[in-house]
Amino acid sequence: MATLISCGPGFVAKTLGLLSSRSLARCTCVCAAVRGISFSTSSGGPPKRPLTGYLRYAVQQRPAVAKQYPDVRIVEITKKIAQEWRLLSPEQKKPYQEAALAAREVYKEEMTKFKEQLSPAQAAALKEEKRQKMARRRAIRKKRELTMLGKPKRPRSAFNIFMSEHFQEATGESMQAKMKNLLEDWSKLHTSQKEVYMQLAEDDKIRYKNEMKSWEEHMVEMGREDLIRNRKKKTKPKKSVKAKGNKTNTKVVSESKGTETPASSPGTGKSASRAKKAEE
């Protein structure tokens, strides 16, 4: 349960349906891997995951807390609900947790029935979608861990530095429009003007290199060699394959008759001399 609470207010806000347009866009990208494959089943789609005990409590308490604090942002309201949940006794949490367990069992049964009516292609697509979700979660956890460990930020390019300096004054209603206009302004800059930002980018590369060196040394001291870049892998020495020499037959021209005879190996020297005496 503590893990659910530690997920933060952002997770709860999404669960409560308070998704921004950008969050919705990210959610729609989840099904990109299974685009073109229709889950046309009797149930109409995979069953939704049930809410946990804490999320059930949060959904129930949100209207009352929002009414009590009308001028407070949703993030702060979520924090207050999370704090109230922590202060509840096990007996007070029990009804929500029992309801969550019951819903979980129903979800398992519905998911089993749903999977049974899937075609092999649909089952493979659902498995691939789940794999991609897990990969994204691992990437997010990895990035969060590196941030907590103080990993230096990557160096910025010359255009990124230019964009950060002029973004506020850029024209355009949306972020995409501003970036497009900044890109056009960047292309119109004179080479001498760009050199200033290019030099700043080179300085930032040196900063990143020095900071990464210190950070990686610190990671080695902490026993986190797995975070070091370009780790030297132990490569097994390649076995030298000796090419088997093929016996080649060379021709020797006989001085007496001018005929060509194949050269004999050392083991056949006696037979060759006998043949020569017979010719004489």
Short mmCIF file of C-alpha atoms in Angstrom, two decimals:
data_model
loop_
_atom_site.label_atom_id
_atom_site.label_comp_id
_atom_site.label_asym_id
_atom_site.label_seq_id
_atom_site.Cartn_x
_atom_site.Cartn_y
_atom_site.Cartn_z
CA MET A 1 0.00 0.00 0.00
CA ALA A 2 2.85 2.33 0.70
CA THR A 3 4.01 1.75 -2.84
CA LEU A 4 0.70 2.97 -4.18
CA ILE A 5 0.86 6.10 -2.08
CA SER A 6 4.43 6.79 -3.10
CA CYS A 7 3.41 6.85 -6.75
CA GLY A 8 2.69 10.53 -6.27
CA PRO A 9 -0.20 12.81 -7.03
CA GLY A 10 0.31 12.60 -10.76
CA PHE A 11 -0.66 8.93 -10.83
CA VAL A 12 -3.80 9.57 -8.80
CA ALA A 13 -4.76 12.55 -10.89
CA LYS A 14 -4.60 10.45 -14.04
CA THR A 15 -6.68 7.71 -12.42
CA LEU A 16 -9.33 10.21 -11.42
CA GLY A 17 -9.75 11.19 -15.04
CA LEU A 18 -7.87 14.47 -14.76
CA LEU A 19 -5.78 13.95 -17.87
CA SER A 20 -4.33 16.80 -19.88
CA SER A 21 -4.38 16.79 -23.66
CA ARG A 22 -0.73 15.78 -23.74
CA SER A 23 -1.37 12.88 -21.36
CA LEU A 24 -4.24 11.74 -23.52
CA ALA A 25 -2.00 11.86 -26.56
CA ARG A 26 0.53 9.66 -24.80
CA CYS A 27 -2.18 7.22 -23.81
CA THR A 28 -3.39 6.91 -27.39
CA CYS A 29 0.15 5.98 -28.44
CA VAL A 30 0.00 2.86 -26.27
CA CYS A 31 -1.96 1.05 -28.94
CA ALA A 32 0.41 2.02 -31.74
CA ALA A 33 1.95 -1.45 -31.74
CA VAL A 34 -1.43 -3.11 -32.29
CA ARG A 35 -2.66 -0.66 -34.92
CA GLY A 36 -4.58 -2.44 -37.61
CA ILE A 37 -5.58 -5.35 -35.36
CA SER A 38 -9.16 -5.12 -34.14
CA PHE A 39 -10.24 -6.65 -30.85
CA SER A 40 -13.76 -7.28 -32.07
CA THR A 41 -15.01 -9.59 -29.33
CA SER A 42 -18.30 -9.93 -27.54
CA SER A 43 -16.97 -7.89 -24.61
CA GLY A 44 -15.84 -5.09 -26.93
CA GLY A 45 -12.30 -4.94 -25.56
CA PRO A 46 -10.07 -5.96 -22.69
CA PRO A 47 -11.52 -5.40 -19.21
CA LYS A 48 -10.32 -2.38 -17.27
CA ARG A 49 -8.07 -2.86 -14.28
CA PRO A 50 -9.89 -2.32 -10.98
CA LEU A 51 -9.03 0.51 -8.63
CA THR A 52 -6.90 -0.19 -5.58
CA GLY A 53 -8.16 0.43 -2.07
CA TYR A 54 -6.41 3.80 -1.86
CA LEU A 55 -7.72 4.97 -5.24
CA ARG A 56 -11.26 4.01 -4.23
CA TYR A 57 -10.86 6.15 -1.16
CA ALA A 58 -9.41 9.00 -3.22
CA VAL A 59 -12.32 8.94 -5.71
CA GLN A 60 -14.78 8.99 -2.83
CA GLN A 61 -13.10 11.80 -0.90
CA ARG A 62 -12.12 14.09 -3.79
CA PRO A 63 -15.45 15.98 -4.14
CA ALA A 64 -15.61 16.72 -0.41
CA VAL A 65 -11.98 17.85 -0.21
CA ALA A 66 -12.34 19.97 -3.37
CA LYS A 67 -15.42 21.63 -1.89
CA GLN A 68 -13.59 22.25 1.38
CA TYR A 69 -10.60 23.81 -0.46
CA PRO A 70 -12.05 25.48 -3.59
CA ASP A 71 -8.98 27.60 -4.31
CA VAL A 72 -6.47 24.74 -4.02
CA ARG A 73 -5.03 23.05 -7.09
CA ILE A 74 -5.85 19.43 -7.84
CA VAL A 75 -2.29 18.37 -7.06
CA GLU A 76 -2.54 19.82 -3.57
CA ILE A 77 -5.96 18.19 -3.09
CA THR A 78 -4.47 14.84 -4.03
CA LYS A 79 -1.67 15.35 -1.51
CA LYS A 80 -4.22 16.07 1.22
CA ILE A 81 -6.16 12.91 0.35
CA ALA A 82 -2.96 10.87 0.43
CA GLN A 83 -2.11 12.31 3.83
CA GLU A 84 -5.58 11.44 5.15
CA TRP A 85 -5.17 7.87 3.87
CA ARG A 86 -1.93 7.45 5.75
CA LEU A 87 -3.63 8.51 8.98
CA LEU A 88 -6.45 5.96 8.63
CA SER A 89 -6.37 2.91 10.87
CA PRO A 90 -6.27 -0.62 9.35
CA GLU A 91 -9.94 -1.06 10.29
CA GLN A 92 -10.88 2.11 8.40
CA LYS A 93 -8.91 1.01 5.34
CA LYS A 94 -10.34 -2.50 5.39
CA PRO A 95 -13.62 -1.81 3.48
CA TYR A 96 -11.77 -0.18 0.60
CA GLN A 97 -9.16 -2.93 0.47
CA GLU A 98 -11.76 -5.70 0.56
CA ALA A 99 -13.70 -4.05 -2.26
CA ALA A 100 -10.47 -3.80 -4.27
CA LEU A 101 -9.71 -7.51 -3.73
CA ALA A 102 -13.22 -8.51 -4.83
CA ALA A 103 -12.94 -6.36 -7.94
CA ARG A 104 -9.55 -7.90 -8.62
CA GLU A 105 -11.01 -11.41 -8.68
CA VAL A 106 -13.76 -10.31 -11.07
CA TYR A 107 -11.13 -8.69 -13.27
CA LYS A 108 -9.11 -11.92 -13.43
CA GLU A 109 -12.17 -13.91 -14.50
CA GLU A 110 -13.12 -11.37 -17.16
CA MET A 111 -9.55 -11.23 -18.47
CA THR A 112 -9.43 -15.03 -18.74
CA LYS A 113 -12.66 -15.07 -20.76
CA PHE A 114 -11.38 -12.23 -22.92
CA LYS A 115 -8.13 -14.02 -23.75
CA GLU A 116 -9.94 -17.24 -24.62
CA GLN A 117 -11.84 -15.59 -27.47
CA LEU A 118 -8.80 -13.89 -29.00
CA SER A 119 -7.28 -15.04 -32.27
CA PRO A 120 -3.55 -15.90 -32.34
CA ALA A 121 -2.80 -12.54 -34.00
CA GLN A 122 -4.78 -10.63 -31.38
CA ALA A 123 -3.13 -12.54 -28.54
CA ALA A 124 0.31 -11.80 -29.98
CA ALA A 125 -0.58 -8.11 -30.37
CA LEU A 126 -1.83 -7.93 -26.78
CA LYS A 127 1.36 -9.55 -25.56
CA GLU A 128 3.49 -7.11 -27.57
CA GLU A 129 1.51 -4.17 -26.17
CA LYS A 130 2.13 -5.40 -22.64
CA ARG A 131 5.84 -5.84 -23.36
CA GLN A 132 6.12 -2.27 -24.64
CA LYS A 133 4.31 -0.94 -21.57
CA MET A 134 6.75 -2.75 -19.30
CA ALA A 135 9.70 -1.46 -21.33
CA ARG A 136 8.44 2.12 -20.99
CA ARG A 137 7.97 1.70 -17.26
CA ARG A 138 11.49 0.33 -16.89
CA ALA A 139 12.87 3.25 -18.91
CA ILE A 140 11.00 5.73 -16.70
CA ARG A 141 12.25 4.07 -13.52
CA LYS A 142 15.79 4.02 -14.92
CA LYS A 143 15.65 7.70 -15.80
CA ARG A 144 14.24 8.56 -12.37
CA GLU A 145 17.01 6.56 -10.70
CA LEU A 146 19.72 8.30 -12.71
CA THR A 147 18.23 11.67 -11.82
CA MET A 148 18.25 10.78 -8.12
CA LEU A 149 21.88 9.68 -8.43
CA GLY A 150 22.76 13.08 -9.87
CA LYS A 151 23.74 12.04 -13.37
CA PRO A 152 24.87 15.13 -15.34
CA LYS A 153 22.60 16.43 -18.06
CA ARG A 154 23.63 15.82 -21.63
CA PRO A 155 25.30 18.68 -23.50
CA ARG A 156 23.06 20.96 -25.49
CA SER A 157 23.46 21.66 -29.16
CA ALA A 158 23.98 25.14 -30.56
CA PHE A 159 20.37 25.32 -31.70
CA ASN A 160 19.08 24.17 -28.29
CA ILE A 161 21.00 26.98 -26.60
CA PHE A 162 19.63 29.48 -29.13
CA MET A 163 16.10 28.16 -28.61
CA SER A 164 16.27 28.36 -24.81
CA GLU A 165 17.40 31.99 -24.99
CA HIS A 166 14.69 33.12 -27.43
CA PHE A 167 11.78 30.80 -26.61
CA GLN A 168 9.85 33.28 -24.45
CA GLU A 169 9.94 35.99 -27.10
CA ALA A 170 9.21 33.62 -30.00
CA THR A 171 5.97 34.08 -31.93
CA GLY A 172 3.41 31.33 -32.08
CA GLU A 173 0.39 30.15 -30.13
CA SER A 174 1.54 26.59 -29.50
CA MET A 175 4.90 25.14 -28.57
CA GLN A 176 5.21 23.49 -31.97
CA ALA A 177 4.59 26.82 -33.72
CA LYS A 178 7.20 28.56 -31.59
CA MET A 179 9.79 25.88 -32.29
CA LYS A 180 9.06 26.07 -36.02
CA ASN A 181 9.54 29.83 -36.03
CA LEU A 182 12.74 29.53 -33.99
CA LEU A 183 14.07 26.99 -36.44
CA GLU A 184 13.42 29.43 -39.28
CA ASP A 185 15.15 32.23 -37.34
CA TRP A 186 18.12 29.93 -36.73
CA SER A 187 18.46 29.13 -40.41
CA LYS A 188 18.51 32.85 -41.22
CA LEU A 189 21.32 33.64 -38.79
CA HIS A 190 24.70 34.59 -40.19
CA THR A 191 27.57 32.16 -39.72
CA SER A 192 29.33 34.58 -37.37
CA GLN A 193 26.21 34.74 -35.19
CA LYS A 194 25.91 30.95 -35.09
CA GLU A 195 29.56 30.60 -34.07
CA VAL A 196 28.72 32.15 -30.69
CA TYR A 197 26.23 29.38 -29.92
CA MET A 198 28.50 26.74 -31.42
CA GLN A 199 31.25 27.80 -29.03
CA LEU A 200 28.81 27.63 -26.12
CA ALA A 201 27.86 24.12 -27.24
CA GLU A 202 31.53 23.09 -27.30
CA ASP A 203 31.98 24.48 -23.78
CA ASP A 204 28.94 22.52 -22.68
CA LYS A 205 30.46 19.34 -24.10
CA ILE A 206 33.58 19.90 -22.00
CA ARG A 207 31.39 20.53 -18.96
CA TYR A 208 29.50 17.29 -19.59
CA LYS A 209 32.69 15.30 -20.12
CA ASN A 210 34.25 16.51 -16.86
CA GLU A 211 31.07 16.04 -14.84
CA MET A 212 30.51 12.56 -16.25
CA LYS A 213 34.04 11.56 -15.37
CA SER A 214 33.57 12.64 -11.74
CA TRP A 215 30.11 11.07 -11.59
CA GLU A 216 31.28 7.72 -12.94
CA GLU A 217 34.15 7.65 -10.46
CA HIS A 218 31.61 8.21 -7.71
CA MET A 219 29.42 5.42 -9.10
CA VAL A 220 32.40 3.04 -9.02
CA GLU A 221 32.94 3.93 -5.37
CA MET A 222 29.26 3.14 -4.72
CA GLY A 223 29.57 -0.21 -6.47
CA ARG A 224 27.39 0.80 -9.43
CA GLU A 225 29.72 -0.20 -12.25
CA ASP A 226 26.61 -1.11 -14.27
CA LEU A 227 26.01 2.61 -14.87
CA ILE A 228 29.45 3.24 -16.37
CA ARG A 229 29.56 3.95 -20.10
CA ASN A 230 31.66 1.93 -22.55
CA ARG A 231 32.43 -0.82 -20.12
CA LYS A 232 35.18 -3.03 -21.47
CA LYS A 233 33.76 -6.44 -22.15
CA LYS A 234 36.01 -9.40 -21.74
CA THR A 235 36.36 -10.94 -25.15
CA LYS A 236 37.53 -14.48 -25.57
CA PRO A 237 40.67 -14.77 -27.69
CA LYS A 238 39.92 -16.11 -31.11
CA LYS A 239 41.40 -19.48 -31.87
CA SER A 240 43.75 -19.30 -34.80
CA VAL A 241 42.63 -21.68 -37.48
CA LYS A 242 45.54 -23.29 -39.21
CA ALA A 243 44.87 -23.82 -42.85
CA LYS A 244 45.60 -27.34 -43.91
CA GLY A 245 48.06 -27.22 -46.75
CA ASN A 246 46.94 -29.11 -49.80
CA LYS A 247 49.51 -31.19 -51.49
CA THR A 248 50.25 -29.72 -54.87
CA ASN A 249 51.72 -31.68 -57.67
CA THR A 250 54.49 -29.89 -59.51
CA LYS A 251 55.71 -31.02 -62.83
CA VAL A 252 59.40 -31.69 -63.49
CA VAL A 253 60.69 -31.68 -67.04
CA SER A 254 62.85 -34.68 -67.78
CA GLU A 255 66.19 -33.66 -69.25
CA SER A 256 66.60 -36.79 -71.30
CA LYS A 257 63.27 -36.94 -73.15
CA GLY A 258 61.81 -33.56 -72.36
CA THR A 259 58.72 -35.14 -70.83
CA GLU A 260 56.93 -33.73 -67.85
CA THR A 261 56.61 -35.94 -64.77
CA PRO A 262 55.00 -34.97 -61.46
CA ALA A 263 57.47 -34.27 -58.66
CA SER A 264 57.63 -37.06 -56.15
CA SER A 265 57.53 -36.67 -52.42
CA PRO A 266 60.55 -37.63 -50.33
CA GLY A 267 58.98 -40.96 -49.50
CA THR A 268 58.83 -42.00 -53.16
CA GLY A 269 62.44 -41.20 -54.09
CA LYS A 270 63.43 -44.84 -54.51
CA SER A 271 60.60 -45.70 -56.88
CA ALA A 272 61.45 -42.69 -59.04
CA SER A 273 65.12 -43.74 -59.37
CA ARG A 274 64.10 -47.28 -60.33
CA ALA A 275 61.86 -45.95 -63.05
CA LYS A 276 64.71 -43.84 -64.42
CA LYS A 277 67.07 -46.85 -64.55
CA ALA A 278 64.42 -48.86 -66.39
CA GLU A 279 64.16 -46.15 -69.05
CA GLU A 280 67.92 -46.22 -69.59
#
